[in-house]
């Protein structure tokens, strides 16, 4: 009769190898899933940042549009400033419509703010109040 302890290593070693392989595979699958979830969450955060930046740009763009539509120049210099502000409005609108990233929306916002500064200069030149605060350039 062959000693049963003789076969024990031939059973335990393969079982240990199989168990180790299963654990390593499970761990790798879990890590891949975590990385995919992390990438998905980062993409969602980028999309929200873009939407926030677009809303901020739209806010300043609407204000510029309102000012451009309701202000008429009284002399050539103020008319030129208003015309330039109108160009900024159009450029900001086009830029915002094409914006797909946060930075592109921020550029549209900056263009609109530049137009608001031009409108402020035109109002001051015409002897009107400077108007509400606007962000610095």
Short mmCIF file of N, CA, C and O in Angstrom, two decimals, residues 4 7 25 28 42 52 56 128:
data_model
loop_
_atom_site.label_atom_id
_atom_site.label_comp_id
_atom_site.label_asym_id
_atom_site.label_seq_id
_atom_site.Cartn_x
_atom_site.Cartn_y
_atom_site.Cartn_z
N UNK A 4 -0.41 7.53 1.65
CA UNK A 4 -1.24 8.62 1.14
C UNK A 4 -0.59 9.98 1.33
O UNK A 4 -0.92 10.94 0.64
N UNK A 7 1.22 11.52 -1.86
CA UNK A 7 0.49 12.25 -2.89
C UNK A 7 0.04 13.64 -2.46
O UNK A 7 -0.41 14.43 -3.28
N UNK A 25 -6.18 36.93 -11.20
CA UNK A 25 -7.12 37.29 -12.27
C UNK A 25 -8.25 38.15 -11.74
O UNK A 25 -8.62 39.16 -12.34
N UNK A 28 -6.95 41.63 -11.07
CA UNK A 28 -6.74 42.39 -12.31
C UNK A 28 -8.07 42.88 -12.89
O UNK A 28 -8.18 44.02 -13.34
N UNK A 42 -14.18 61.06 -14.25
CA UNK A 42 -13.40 62.22 -14.67
C UNK A 42 -14.02 62.88 -15.90
O UNK A 42 -14.07 64.12 -15.99
N UNK A 52 -20.66 74.48 -16.89
CA UNK A 52 -20.58 75.64 -15.99
C UNK A 52 -19.92 76.82 -16.68
O UNK A 52 -20.38 77.96 -16.57
N UNK A 56 -21.53 80.51 -17.58
CA UNK A 56 -20.88 81.76 -17.17
C UNK A 56 -20.65 82.66 -18.38
O UNK A 56 -20.91 83.86 -18.35
N UNK A 128 -22.51 109.24 -19.80
CA UNK A 128 -23.46 108.40 -19.08
C UNK A 128 -22.76 107.69 -17.92
O UNK A 128 -21.53 107.62 -17.88
#
